[in-house]
C-alpha cells in the first residue's frame, strides 16, 4: 500500500487533511466486497468521510459530486455502514448520486 498526503491549501477543506491510499494487489482478493468494506471501515476510524474511487478521479472541485459519482464505488462515515456500488447500474444511478451528495455535505 502507498499513502499520499493530498492536503491542499486552506481554500479546500480548511483545517482538514486528505490522504490517498493506493491498494496494490498481485491478485484480486477472493471476497473483494468484504475486503473493500473492511478497508472503508478502517479508513473511517477518525475520518469525516472515506471513499473508494478509480485512479485519477480525485479532484477537490468535485469531491463526491454527481459529476464523478460513477467513478466512486464506495463510501462511509463514522457510525454508518460502508456503502458499495460495484455494479454499473448502481454506479450510474440517481440513488448513488444522491447518497454521495449526502456524504459530500458532511465535508462542508
PDB file of N, CA and C in Angstrom:
ATOM      1  N   UNK A   1       0.842  -1.160   0.000  1.00  0.00           N
ATOM      2  CA  UNK A   1       0.000   0.000   0.000  1.00  0.00           C
ATOM      3  C   UNK A   1       0.899   1.238   0.000  1.00  0.00           C
ATOM      4  N   UNK A   2       0.492   2.237  -0.770  1.00  0.00           N
ATOM      5  CA  UNK A   2       1.178   3.520  -0.790  1.00  0.00           C
ATOM      6  C   UNK A   2       0.226   4.583  -0.241  1.00  0.00           C
ATOM      7  N   UNK A   3       0.777   5.540   0.515  1.00  0.00           N
ATOM      8  CA  UNK A   3      -0.027   6.598   1.119  1.00  0.00           C
ATOM      9  C   UNK A   3       0.502   7.945   0.643  1.00  0.00           C
ATOM     10  N   UNK A   4      -0.433   8.814   0.232  1.00  0.00           N
ATOM     11  CA  UNK A   4      -0.082  10.148  -0.225  1.00  0.00           C
ATOM     12  C   UNK A   4      -0.899  11.170   0.549  1.00  0.00           C
ATOM     13  N   UNK A   5      -0.253  12.238   0.997  1.00  0.00           N
ATOM     14  CA  UNK A   5      -0.955  13.332   1.652  1.00  0.00           C
ATOM     15  C   UNK A   5      -1.394  14.297   0.551  1.00  0.00           C
ATOM     16  N   UNK A   6      -2.709  14.432   0.353  1.00  0.00           N
ATOM     17  CA  UNK A   6      -3.253  15.295  -0.698  1.00  0.00           C
ATOM     18  C   UNK A   6      -3.755  16.619  -0.144  1.00  0.00           C
ATOM     19  N   UNK A   7      -3.422  16.915   1.092  1.00  0.00           N
ATOM     20  CA  UNK A   7      -3.912  18.124   1.720  1.00  0.00           C
ATOM     21  C   UNK A   7      -3.526  19.340   0.889  1.00  0.00           C
ATOM     22  N   UNK A   8      -4.526  20.128   0.559  1.00  0.00           N
ATOM     23  CA  UNK A   8      -4.305  21.319  -0.254  1.00  0.00           C
ATOM     24  C   UNK A   8      -4.216  22.550   0.650  1.00  0.00           C
ATOM     25  N   UNK A   9      -4.180  23.684   0.032  1.00  0.00           N
ATOM     26  CA  UNK A   9      -4.165  24.914   0.821  1.00  0.00           C
ATOM     27  C   UNK A   9      -5.511  25.097   1.522  1.00  0.00           C
ATOM     28  N   UNK A  10      -5.636  26.160   2.260  1.00  0.00           N
ATOM     29  CA  UNK A  10      -6.828  26.390   3.073  1.00  0.00           C
ATOM     30  C   UNK A  10      -8.090  26.683   2.257  1.00  0.00           C
ATOM     31  N   UNK A  11      -7.967  26.809   0.941  1.00  0.00           N
ATOM     32  CA  UNK A  11      -9.156  27.018   0.107  1.00  0.00           C
ATOM     33  C   UNK A  11     -10.036  25.773   0.071  1.00  0.00           C
ATOM     34  N   UNK A  12      -9.444  24.633   0.299  1.00  0.00           N
ATOM     35  CA  UNK A  12     -10.176  23.373   0.243  1.00  0.00           C
ATOM     36  C   UNK A  12     -10.162  22.722   1.614  1.00  0.00           C
ATOM     37  N   UNK A  13     -11.322  22.418   2.132  1.00  0.00           N
ATOM     38  CA  UNK A  13     -11.464  21.714   3.406  1.00  0.00           C
ATOM     39  C   UNK A  13     -10.560  22.309   4.488  1.00  0.00           C
ATOM     40  N   UNK A  14     -10.745  23.575   4.809  1.00  0.00           N
ATOM     41  CA  UNK A  14      -9.873  24.227   5.787  1.00  0.00           C
ATOM     42  C   UNK A  14      -9.782  23.449   7.100  1.00  0.00           C
ATOM     43  N   UNK A  15      -8.559  23.288   7.570  1.00  0.00           N
ATOM     44  CA  UNK A  15      -8.323  22.599   8.830  1.00  0.00           C
ATOM     45  C   UNK A  15      -8.403  21.090   8.767  1.00  0.00           C
ATOM     46  N   UNK A  16      -8.601  20.544   7.576  1.00  0.00           N
ATOM     47  CA  UNK A  16      -8.703  19.087   7.419  1.00  0.00           C
ATOM     48  C   UNK A  16      -7.571  18.574   6.553  1.00  0.00           C
ATOM     49  N   UNK A  17      -7.353  17.279   6.625  1.00  0.00           N
ATOM     50  CA  UNK A  17      -6.322  16.628   5.821  1.00  0.00           C
ATOM     51  C   UNK A  17      -6.969  15.570   4.940  1.00  0.00           C
ATOM     52  N   UNK A  18      -6.419  15.396   3.763  1.00  0.00           N
ATOM     53  CA  UNK A  18      -6.901  14.389   2.819  1.00  0.00           C
ATOM     54  C   UNK A  18      -5.738  13.467   2.494  1.00  0.00           C
ATOM     55  N   UNK A  19      -5.984  12.166   2.604  1.00  0.00           N
ATOM     56  CA  UNK A  19      -4.965  11.172   2.291  1.00  0.00           C
ATOM     57  C   UNK A  19      -5.491  10.228   1.238  1.00  0.00           C
ATOM     58  N   UNK A  20      -4.611   9.818   0.352  1.00  0.00           N
ATOM     59  CA  UNK A  20      -4.927   8.793  -0.643  1.00  0.00           C
ATOM     60  C   UNK A  20      -4.150   7.544  -0.265  1.00  0.00           C
ATOM     61  N   UNK A  21      -4.840   6.426  -0.279  1.00  0.00           N
ATOM     62  CA  UNK A  21      -4.227   5.131  -0.026  1.00  0.00           C
ATOM     63  C   UNK A  21      -4.379   4.311  -1.296  1.00  0.00           C
ATOM     64  N   UNK A  22      -3.285   3.964  -1.915  1.00  0.00           N
ATOM     65  CA  UNK A  22      -3.327   3.108  -3.099  1.00  0.00           C
ATOM     66  C   UNK A  22      -3.159   1.664  -2.659  1.00  0.00           C
ATOM     67  N   UNK A  23      -4.157   0.861  -2.958  1.00  0.00           N
ATOM     68  CA  UNK A  23      -4.091  -0.565  -2.655  1.00  0.00           C
ATOM     69  C   UNK A  23      -3.538  -1.275  -3.887  1.00  0.00           C
ATOM     70  N   UNK A  24      -2.538  -2.072  -3.678  1.00  0.00           N
ATOM     71  CA  UNK A  24      -1.869  -2.752  -4.783  1.00  0.00           C
ATOM     72  C   UNK A  24      -1.952  -4.257  -4.544  1.00  0.00           C
ATOM     73  N   UNK A  25      -2.454  -4.987  -5.533  1.00  0.00           N
ATOM     74  CA  UNK A  25      -2.644  -6.426  -5.400  1.00  0.00           C
ATOM     75  C   UNK A  25      -1.845  -7.181  -6.444  1.00  0.00           C
ATOM     76  N   UNK A  26      -1.355  -8.342  -6.060  1.00  0.00           N
ATOM     77  CA  UNK A  26      -0.838  -9.291  -7.042  1.00  0.00           C
ATOM     78  C   UNK A  26      -2.009 -10.060  -7.640  1.00  0.00           C
ATOM     79  N   UNK A  27      -3.044 -10.262  -6.805  1.00  0.00           N
ATOM     80  CA  UNK A  27      -4.277 -10.915  -7.248  1.00  0.00           C
ATOM     81  C   UNK A  27      -5.432 -10.268  -6.494  1.00  0.00           C
ATOM     82  N   UNK A  28      -6.570 -10.182  -7.141  1.00  0.00           N
ATOM     83  CA  UNK A  28      -7.752  -9.603  -6.509  1.00  0.00           C
ATOM     84  C   UNK A  28      -8.185 -10.506  -5.354  1.00  0.00           C
ATOM     85  N   UNK A  29      -8.484  -9.925  -4.176  1.00  0.00           N
ATOM     86  CA  UNK A  29      -8.922 -10.741  -3.041  1.00  0.00           C
ATOM     87  C   UNK A  29     -10.149 -11.588  -3.407  1.00  0.00           C
ATOM     88  N   UNK A  30     -10.189 -12.789  -2.868  1.00  0.00           N
ATOM     89  CA  UNK A  30     -11.284 -13.710  -3.183  1.00  0.00           C
ATOM     90  C   UNK A  30     -12.648 -13.093  -2.872  1.00  0.00           C
ATOM     91  N   UNK A  31     -12.802 -12.495  -1.699  1.00  0.00           N
ATOM     92  CA  UNK A  31     -14.065 -11.841  -1.344  1.00  0.00           C
ATOM     93  C   UNK A  31     -13.831 -10.332  -1.395  1.00  0.00           C
ATOM     94  N   UNK A  32     -13.812  -9.798  -2.608  1.00  0.00           N
ATOM     95  CA  UNK A  32     -13.489  -8.398  -2.826  1.00  0.00           C
ATOM     96  C   UNK A  32     -14.437  -7.466  -2.082  1.00  0.00           C
ATOM     97  N   UNK A  33     -15.710  -7.762  -2.100  1.00  0.00           N
ATOM     98  CA  UNK A  33     -16.682  -6.895  -1.436  1.00  0.00           C
ATOM     99  C   UNK A  33     -16.388  -6.783   0.064  1.00  0.00           C
ATOM    100  N   UNK A  34     -16.145  -7.900   0.722  1.00  0.00           N
ATOM    101  CA  UNK A  34     -15.831  -7.882   2.158  1.00  0.00           C
ATOM    102  C   UNK A  34     -14.527  -7.132   2.407  1.00  0.00           C
ATOM    103  N   UNK A  35     -13.542  -7.332   1.543  1.00  0.00           N
ATOM    104  CA  UNK A  35     -12.267  -6.639   1.690  1.00  0.00           C
ATOM    105  C   UNK A  35     -12.447  -5.125   1.577  1.00  0.00           C
ATOM    106  N   UNK A  36     -13.204  -4.676   0.570  1.00  0.00           N
ATOM    107  CA  UNK A  36     -13.417  -3.247   0.379  1.00  0.00           C
ATOM    108  C   UNK A  36     -14.186  -2.636   1.549  1.00  0.00           C
ATOM    109  N   UNK A  37     -15.177  -3.348   2.050  1.00  0.00           N
ATOM    110  CA  UNK A  37     -15.909  -2.853   3.220  1.00  0.00           C
ATOM    111  C   UNK A  37     -14.977  -2.737   4.428  1.00  0.00           C
ATOM    112  N   UNK A  38     -14.107  -3.709   4.605  1.00  0.00           N
ATOM    113  CA  UNK A  38     -13.157  -3.661   5.724  1.00  0.00           C
ATOM    114  C   UNK A  38     -12.206  -2.475   5.568  1.00  0.00           C
ATOM    115  N   UNK A  39     -11.765  -2.208   4.352  1.00  0.00           N
ATOM    116  CA  UNK A  39     -10.896  -1.051   4.106  1.00  0.00           C
ATOM    117  C   UNK A  39     -11.621   0.245   4.444  1.00  0.00           C
ATOM    118  N   UNK A  40     -12.867   0.359   4.014  1.00  0.00           N
ATOM    119  CA  UNK A  40     -13.634   1.567   4.315  1.00  0.00           C
ATOM    120  C   UNK A  40     -13.865   1.714   5.813  1.00  0.00           C
ATOM    121  N   UNK A  41     -14.236   0.630   6.461  1.00  0.00           N
ATOM    122  CA  UNK A  41     -14.456   0.689   7.912  1.00  0.00           C
ATOM    123  C   UNK A  41     -13.201   1.180   8.618  1.00  0.00           C
ATOM    124  N   UNK A  42     -12.059   0.680   8.221  1.00  0.00           N
ATOM    125  CA  UNK A  42     -10.795   1.080   8.841  1.00  0.00           C
ATOM    126  C   UNK A  42     -10.478   2.539   8.528  1.00  0.00           C
ATOM    127  N   UNK A  43     -10.705   2.951   7.300  1.00  0.00           N
ATOM    128  CA  UNK A  43     -10.431   4.331   6.897  1.00  0.00           C
ATOM    129  C   UNK A  43     -11.343   5.316   7.609  1.00  0.00           C
ATOM    130  N   UNK A  44     -12.535   4.877   7.959  1.00  0.00           N
ATOM    131  CA  UNK A  44     -13.488   5.765   8.631  1.00  0.00           C
ATOM    132  C   UNK A  44     -13.121   6.044  10.081  1.00  0.00           C
ATOM    133  N   UNK A  45     -12.262   5.249  10.634  1.00  0.00           N
ATOM    134  CA  UNK A  45     -11.855   5.489  12.013  1.00  0.00           C
ATOM    135  C   UNK A  45     -11.083   6.800  12.074  1.00  0.00           C
ATOM    136  N   UNK A  46     -11.667   7.795  12.670  1.00  0.00           N
ATOM    137  CA  UNK A  46     -11.022   9.093  12.784  1.00  0.00           C
ATOM    138  C   UNK A  46     -11.211  10.000  11.583  1.00  0.00           C
ATOM    139  N   UNK A  47     -11.967   9.567  10.607  1.00  0.00           N
ATOM    140  CA  UNK A  47     -12.212  10.382   9.411  1.00  0.00           C
ATOM    141  C   UNK A  47     -13.595  11.017   9.476  1.00  0.00           C
ATOM    142  N   UNK A  48     -13.813  12.011   8.654  1.00  0.00           N
ATOM    143  CA  UNK A  48     -15.149  12.576   8.490  1.00  0.00           C
ATOM    144  C   UNK A  48     -15.890  11.743   7.458  1.00  0.00           C
ATOM    145  N   UNK A  49     -15.231  11.474   6.338  1.00  0.00           N
ATOM    146  CA  UNK A  49     -15.767  10.642   5.255  1.00  0.00           C
ATOM    147  C   UNK A  49     -14.585   9.918   4.614  1.00  0.00           C
ATOM    148  N   UNK A  50     -14.815   8.706   4.180  1.00  0.00           N
ATOM    149  CA  UNK A  50     -13.820   7.963   3.399  1.00  0.00           C
ATOM    150  C   UNK A  50     -14.530   7.408   2.176  1.00  0.00           C
ATOM    151  N   UNK A  51     -13.817   7.326   1.075  1.00  0.00           N
ATOM    152  CA  UNK A  51     -14.429   6.786  -0.130  1.00  0.00           C
ATOM    153  C   UNK A  51     -13.410   6.037  -0.958  1.00  0.00           C
ATOM    154  N   UNK A  52     -13.927   5.184  -1.821  1.00  0.00           N
ATOM    155  CA  UNK A  52     -13.128   4.421  -2.777  1.00  0.00           C
ATOM    156  C   UNK A  52     -13.466   4.947  -4.170  1.00  0.00           C
ATOM    157  N   UNK A  53     -12.445   5.235  -4.954  1.00  0.00           N
ATOM    158  CA  UNK A  53     -12.682   5.757  -6.300  1.00  0.00           C
ATOM    159  C   UNK A  53     -11.609   5.233  -7.238  1.00  0.00           C
ATOM    160  N   UNK A  54     -11.929   5.264  -8.497  1.00  0.00           N
ATOM    161  CA  UNK A  54     -10.995   4.803  -9.510  1.00  0.00           C
ATOM    162  C   UNK A  54      -9.823   5.773  -9.631  1.00  0.00           C
ATOM    163  N   UNK A  55      -8.680   5.244 -10.003  1.00  0.00           N
ATOM    164  CA  UNK A  55      -7.451   6.012 -10.189  1.00  0.00           C
ATOM    165  C   UNK A  55      -7.708   7.223 -11.089  1.00  0.00           C
ATOM    166  N   UNK A  56      -7.201   8.359 -10.680  1.00  0.00           N
ATOM    167  CA  UNK A  56      -7.315   9.561 -11.492  1.00  0.00           C
ATOM    168  C   UNK A  56      -8.622  10.317 -11.341  1.00  0.00           C
ATOM    169  N   UNK A  57      -9.512   9.885 -10.455  1.00  0.00           N
ATOM    170  CA  UNK A  57     -10.805  10.548 -10.341  1.00  0.00           C
ATOM    171  C   UNK A  57     -10.835  11.645  -9.282  1.00  0.00           C
ATOM    172  N   UNK A  58      -9.771  11.789  -8.490  1.00  0.00           N
ATOM    173  CA  UNK A  58      -9.783  12.751  -7.397  1.00  0.00           C
ATOM    174  C   UNK A  58      -9.631  14.180  -7.902  1.00  0.00           C
ATOM    175  N   UNK A  59     -10.498  15.060  -7.416  1.00  0.00           N
ATOM    176  CA  UNK A  59     -10.406  16.493  -7.681  1.00  0.00           C
ATOM    177  C   UNK A  59     -11.096  17.214  -6.541  1.00  0.00           C
ATOM    178  N   UNK A  60     -10.439  18.201  -5.963  1.00  0.00           N
ATOM    179  CA  UNK A  60     -11.085  18.975  -4.898  1.00  0.00           C
ATOM    180  C   UNK A  60     -12.346  19.670  -5.401  1.00  0.00           C
ATOM    181  N   UNK A  61     -12.389  20.015  -6.674  1.00  0.00           N
ATOM    182  CA  UNK A  61     -13.557  20.695  -7.228  1.00  0.00           C
ATOM    183  C   UNK A  61     -14.780  19.797  -7.328  1.00  0.00           C
ATOM    184  N   UNK A  62     -14.583  18.491  -7.266  1.00  0.00           N
ATOM    185  CA  UNK A  62     -15.701  17.564  -7.456  1.00  0.00           C
ATOM    186  C   UNK A  62     -15.763  16.478  -6.387  1.00  0.00           C
ATOM    187  N   UNK A  63     -15.436  16.804  -5.149  1.00  0.00           N
ATOM    188  CA  UNK A  63     -15.473  15.792  -4.086  1.00  0.00           C
ATOM    189  C   UNK A  63     -16.879  15.234  -3.925  1.00  0.00           C
ATOM    190  N   UNK A  64     -17.054  13.984  -4.265  1.00  0.00           N
ATOM    191  CA  UNK A  64     -18.308  13.249  -4.130  1.00  0.00           C
ATOM    192  C   UNK A  64     -19.474  13.922  -4.863  1.00  0.00           C
ATOM    193  N   UNK A  65     -19.165  14.691  -5.891  1.00  0.00           N
ATOM    194  CA  UNK A  65     -20.184  15.395  -6.673  1.00  0.00           C
ATOM    195  C   UNK A  65     -20.837  14.457  -7.683  1.00  0.00           C
ATOM    196  N   UNK A  66     -22.050  14.810  -8.125  1.00  0.00           N
ATOM    197  CA  UNK A  66     -22.732  13.974  -9.120  1.00  0.00           C
ATOM    198  C   UNK A  66     -21.901  13.733 -10.378  1.00  0.00           C
ATOM    199  N   UNK A  67     -21.063  14.695 -10.739  1.00  0.00           N
ATOM    200  CA  UNK A  67     -20.242  14.569 -11.946  1.00  0.00           C
ATOM    201  C   UNK A  67     -19.254  13.413 -11.873  1.00  0.00           C
ATOM    202  N   UNK A  68     -18.870  13.001 -10.669  1.00  0.00           N
ATOM    203  CA  UNK A  68     -17.891  11.915 -10.525  1.00  0.00           C
ATOM    204  C   UNK A  68     -18.484  10.678  -9.850  1.00  0.00           C
ATOM    205  N   UNK A  69     -19.782  10.676  -9.630  1.00  0.00           N
ATOM    206  CA  UNK A  69     -20.422   9.571  -8.900  1.00  0.00           C
ATOM    207  C   UNK A  69     -20.130   8.207  -9.525  1.00  0.00           C
ATOM    208  N   UNK A  70     -20.072   8.125 -10.819  1.00  0.00           N
ATOM    209  CA  UNK A  70     -19.830   6.827 -11.470  1.00  0.00           C
ATOM    210  C   UNK A  70     -18.381   6.366 -11.312  1.00  0.00           C
ATOM    211  N   UNK A  71     -17.515   7.213 -10.750  1.00  0.00           N
ATOM    212  CA  UNK A  71     -16.120   6.851 -10.516  1.00  0.00           C
ATOM    213  C   UNK A  71     -15.835   6.536  -9.050  1.00  0.00           C
ATOM    214  N   UNK A  72     -16.843   6.727  -8.190  1.00  0.00           N
ATOM    215  CA  UNK A  72     -16.714   6.476  -6.752  1.00  0.00           C
ATOM    216  C   UNK A  72     -17.493   5.201  -6.445  1.00  0.00           C
ATOM    217  N   UNK A  73     -16.819   4.153  -6.000  1.00  0.00           N
ATOM    218  CA  UNK A  73     -17.503   2.879  -5.821  1.00  0.00           C
ATOM    219  C   UNK A  73     -17.654   2.437  -4.371  1.00  0.00           C
ATOM    220  N   UNK A  74     -17.333   3.317  -3.446  1.00  0.00           N
ATOM    221  CA  UNK A  74     -17.549   3.012  -2.035  1.00  0.00           C
ATOM    222  C   UNK A  74     -17.455   4.265  -1.206  1.00  0.00           C
ATOM    223  N   UNK A  75     -18.212   4.313  -0.103  1.00  0.00           N
ATOM    224  CA  UNK A  75     -18.202   5.494   0.759  1.00  0.00           C
ATOM    225  C   UNK A  75     -18.649   5.100   2.158  1.00  0.00           C
ATOM    226  N   UNK A  76     -18.159   5.836   3.151  1.00  0.00           N
ATOM    227  CA  UNK A  76     -18.612   5.614   4.521  1.00  0.00           C
ATOM    228  C   UNK A  76     -18.322   6.842   5.360  1.00  0.00           C
ATOM    229  N   UNK A  77     -18.943   6.887   6.508  1.00  0.00           N
ATOM    230  CA  UNK A  77     -18.686   7.902   7.524  1.00  0.00           C
ATOM    231  C   UNK A  77     -18.742   7.185   8.864  1.00  0.00           C
ATOM    232  N   UNK A  78     -18.048   7.705   9.858  1.00  0.00           N
ATOM    233  CA  UNK A  78     -18.058   7.051  11.169  1.00  0.00           C
ATOM    234  C   UNK A  78     -19.488   6.846  11.674  1.00  0.00           C
ATOM    235  N   UNK A  79     -19.737   5.664  12.191  1.00  0.00           N
ATOM    236  CA  UNK A  79     -21.052   5.339  12.734  1.00  0.00           C
ATOM    237  C   UNK A  79     -22.067   4.865  11.710  1.00  0.00           C
ATOM    238  N   UNK A  80     -21.700   4.859  10.437  1.00  0.00           N
ATOM    239  CA  UNK A  80     -22.605   4.395   9.379  1.00  0.00           C
ATOM    240  C   UNK A  80     -21.941   3.242   8.645  1.00  0.00           C
ATOM    241  N   UNK A  81     -22.739   2.295   8.174  1.00  0.00           N
ATOM    242  CA  UNK A  81     -22.138   1.171   7.432  1.00  0.00           C
ATOM    243  C   UNK A  81     -21.587   1.626   6.088  1.00  0.00           C
ATOM    244  N   UNK A  82     -20.521   0.982   5.661  1.00  0.00           N
ATOM    245  CA  UNK A  82     -19.936   1.278   4.354  1.00  0.00           C
ATOM    246  C   UNK A  82     -20.947   0.944   3.260  1.00  0.00           C
ATOM    247  N   UNK A  83     -20.980   1.781   2.248  1.00  0.00           N
ATOM    248  CA  UNK A  83     -21.851   1.549   1.095  1.00  0.00           C
ATOM    249  C   UNK A  83     -20.975   1.326  -0.120  1.00  0.00           C
ATOM    250  N   UNK A  84     -21.274   0.281  -0.873  1.00  0.00           N
ATOM    251  CA  UNK A  84     -20.516  -0.030  -2.082  1.00  0.00           C
ATOM    252  C   UNK A  84     -21.418   0.029  -3.307  1.00  0.00           C
ATOM    253  N   UNK A  85     -20.826   0.405  -4.417  1.00  0.00           N
ATOM    254  CA  UNK A  85     -21.519   0.408  -5.708  1.00  0.00           C
ATOM    255  C   UNK A  85     -20.599  -0.321  -6.679  1.00  0.00           C
ATOM    256  N   UNK A  86     -20.724  -1.625  -6.730  1.00  0.00           N
ATOM    257  CA  UNK A  86     -19.806  -2.437  -7.529  1.00  0.00           C
ATOM    258  C   UNK A  86     -20.374  -2.841  -8.886  1.00  0.00           C
ATOM    259  N   UNK A  87     -21.626  -2.514  -9.130  1.00  0.00           N
ATOM    260  CA  UNK A  87     -22.244  -2.833 -10.416  1.00  0.00           C
ATOM    261  C   UNK A  87     -22.524  -1.541 -11.172  1.00  0.00           C
ATOM    262  N   UNK A  88     -22.402  -1.597 -12.478  1.00  0.00           N
ATOM    263  CA  UNK A  88     -22.616  -0.434 -13.351  1.00  0.00           C
ATOM    264  C   UNK A  88     -23.959   0.246 -13.096  1.00  0.00           C
ATOM    265  N   UNK A  89     -25.020  -0.546 -12.937  1.00  0.00           N
ATOM    266  CA  UNK A  89     -26.340   0.053 -12.753  1.00  0.00           C
ATOM    267  C   UNK A  89     -26.444   0.828 -11.442  1.00  0.00           C
ATOM    268  N   UNK A  90     -25.678   0.457 -10.437  1.00  0.00           N
ATOM    269  CA  UNK A  90     -25.666   1.205  -9.170  1.00  0.00           C
ATOM    270  C   UNK A  90     -24.794   2.449  -9.317  1.00  0.00           C
ATOM    271  N   UNK A  91     -23.613   2.290  -9.906  1.00  0.00           N
ATOM    272  CA  UNK A  91     -22.696   3.419 -10.098  1.00  0.00           C
ATOM    273  C   UNK A  91     -23.321   4.568 -10.882  1.00  0.00           C
ATOM    274  N   UNK A  92     -24.195   4.272 -11.782  1.00  0.00           N
ATOM    275  CA  UNK A  92     -24.785   5.294 -12.641  1.00  0.00           C
ATOM    276  C   UNK A  92     -26.188   5.707 -12.206  1.00  0.00           C
ATOM    277  N   UNK A  93     -26.618   5.241 -11.039  1.00  0.00           N
ATOM    278  CA  UNK A  93     -27.988   5.516 -10.605  1.00  0.00           C
ATOM    279  C   UNK A  93     -28.135   6.854  -9.884  1.00  0.00           C
ATOM    280  N   UNK A  94     -29.327   7.383  -9.931  1.00  0.00           N
ATOM    281  CA  UNK A  94     -29.653   8.610  -9.195  1.00  0.00           C
ATOM    282  C   UNK A  94     -29.528   8.369  -7.696  1.00  0.00           C
ATOM    283  N   UNK A  95     -29.882   7.180  -7.226  1.00  0.00           N
ATOM    284  CA  UNK A  95     -29.764   6.863  -5.807  1.00  0.00           C
ATOM    285  C   UNK A  95     -28.322   6.996  -5.338  1.00  0.00           C
ATOM    286  N   UNK A  96     -27.357   6.532  -6.143  1.00  0.00           N
ATOM    287  CA  UNK A  96     -25.945   6.617  -5.773  1.00  0.00           C
ATOM    288  C   UNK A  96     -25.477   8.073  -5.778  1.00  0.00           C
ATOM    289  N   UNK A  97     -25.874   8.839  -6.791  1.00  0.00           N
ATOM    290  CA  UNK A  97     -25.505  10.253  -6.837  1.00  0.00           C
ATOM    291  C   UNK A  97     -26.038  10.986  -5.600  1.00  0.00           C
ATOM    292  N   UNK A  98     -27.270  10.678  -5.226  1.00  0.00           N
ATOM    293  CA  UNK A  98     -27.882  11.310  -4.054  1.00  0.00           C
ATOM    294  C   UNK A  98     -27.151  10.897  -2.772  1.00  0.00           C
ATOM    295  N   UNK A  99     -26.791   9.639  -2.656  1.00  0.00           N
ATOM    296  CA  UNK A  99     -26.068   9.161  -1.468  1.00  0.00           C
ATOM    297  C   UNK A  99     -24.725   9.881  -1.338  1.00  0.00           C
ATOM    298  N   UNK A 100     -24.006  10.028  -2.439  1.00  0.00           N
ATOM    299  CA  UNK A 100     -22.712  10.704  -2.389  1.00  0.00           C
ATOM    300  C   UNK A 100     -22.863  12.176  -2.026  1.00  0.00           C
ATOM    301  N   UNK A 101     -23.901  12.810  -2.524  1.00  0.00           N
ATOM    302  CA  UNK A 101     -24.143  14.211  -2.174  1.00  0.00           C
ATOM    303  C   UNK A 101     -24.385  14.360  -0.669  1.00  0.00           C
ATOM    304  N   UNK A 102     -25.063  13.397  -0.089  1.00  0.00           N
ATOM    305  CA  UNK A 102     -25.311  13.405   1.356  1.00  0.00           C
ATOM    306  C   UNK A 102     -23.979  13.371   2.119  1.00  0.00           C
ATOM    307  N   UNK A 103     -23.072  12.525   1.683  1.00  0.00           N
ATOM    308  CA  UNK A 103     -21.754  12.452   2.320  1.00  0.00           C
ATOM    309  C   UNK A 103     -20.959  13.731   2.052  1.00  0.00           C
ATOM    310  N   UNK A 104     -21.059  14.276   0.838  1.00  0.00           N
ATOM    311  CA  UNK A 104     -20.318  15.491   0.489  1.00  0.00           C
ATOM    312  C   UNK A 104     -20.713  16.651   1.410  1.00  0.00           C
ATOM    313  N   UNK A 105     -21.971  16.719   1.779  1.00  0.00           N
ATOM    314  CA  UNK A 105     -22.410  17.799   2.675  1.00  0.00           C
ATOM    315  C   UNK A 105     -21.716  17.745   4.025  1.00  0.00           C
ATOM    316  N   UNK A 106     -21.305  16.565   4.467  1.00  0.00           N
ATOM    317  CA  UNK A 106     -20.615  16.467   5.755  1.00  0.00           C
ATOM    318  C   UNK A 106     -19.206  17.046   5.680  1.00  0.00           C
ATOM    319  N   UNK A 107     -18.688  17.223   4.467  1.00  0.00           N
ATOM    320  CA  UNK A 107     -17.350  17.790   4.291  1.00  0.00           C
ATOM    321  C   UNK A 107     -17.334  19.313   4.364  1.00  0.00           C
ATOM    322  N   UNK A 108     -18.491  19.932   4.149  1.00  0.00           N
ATOM    323  CA  UNK A 108     -18.502  21.400   4.105  1.00  0.00           C
ATOM    324  C   UNK A 108     -18.748  22.018   5.467  1.00  0.00           C
TER     325      UNK A 108
END
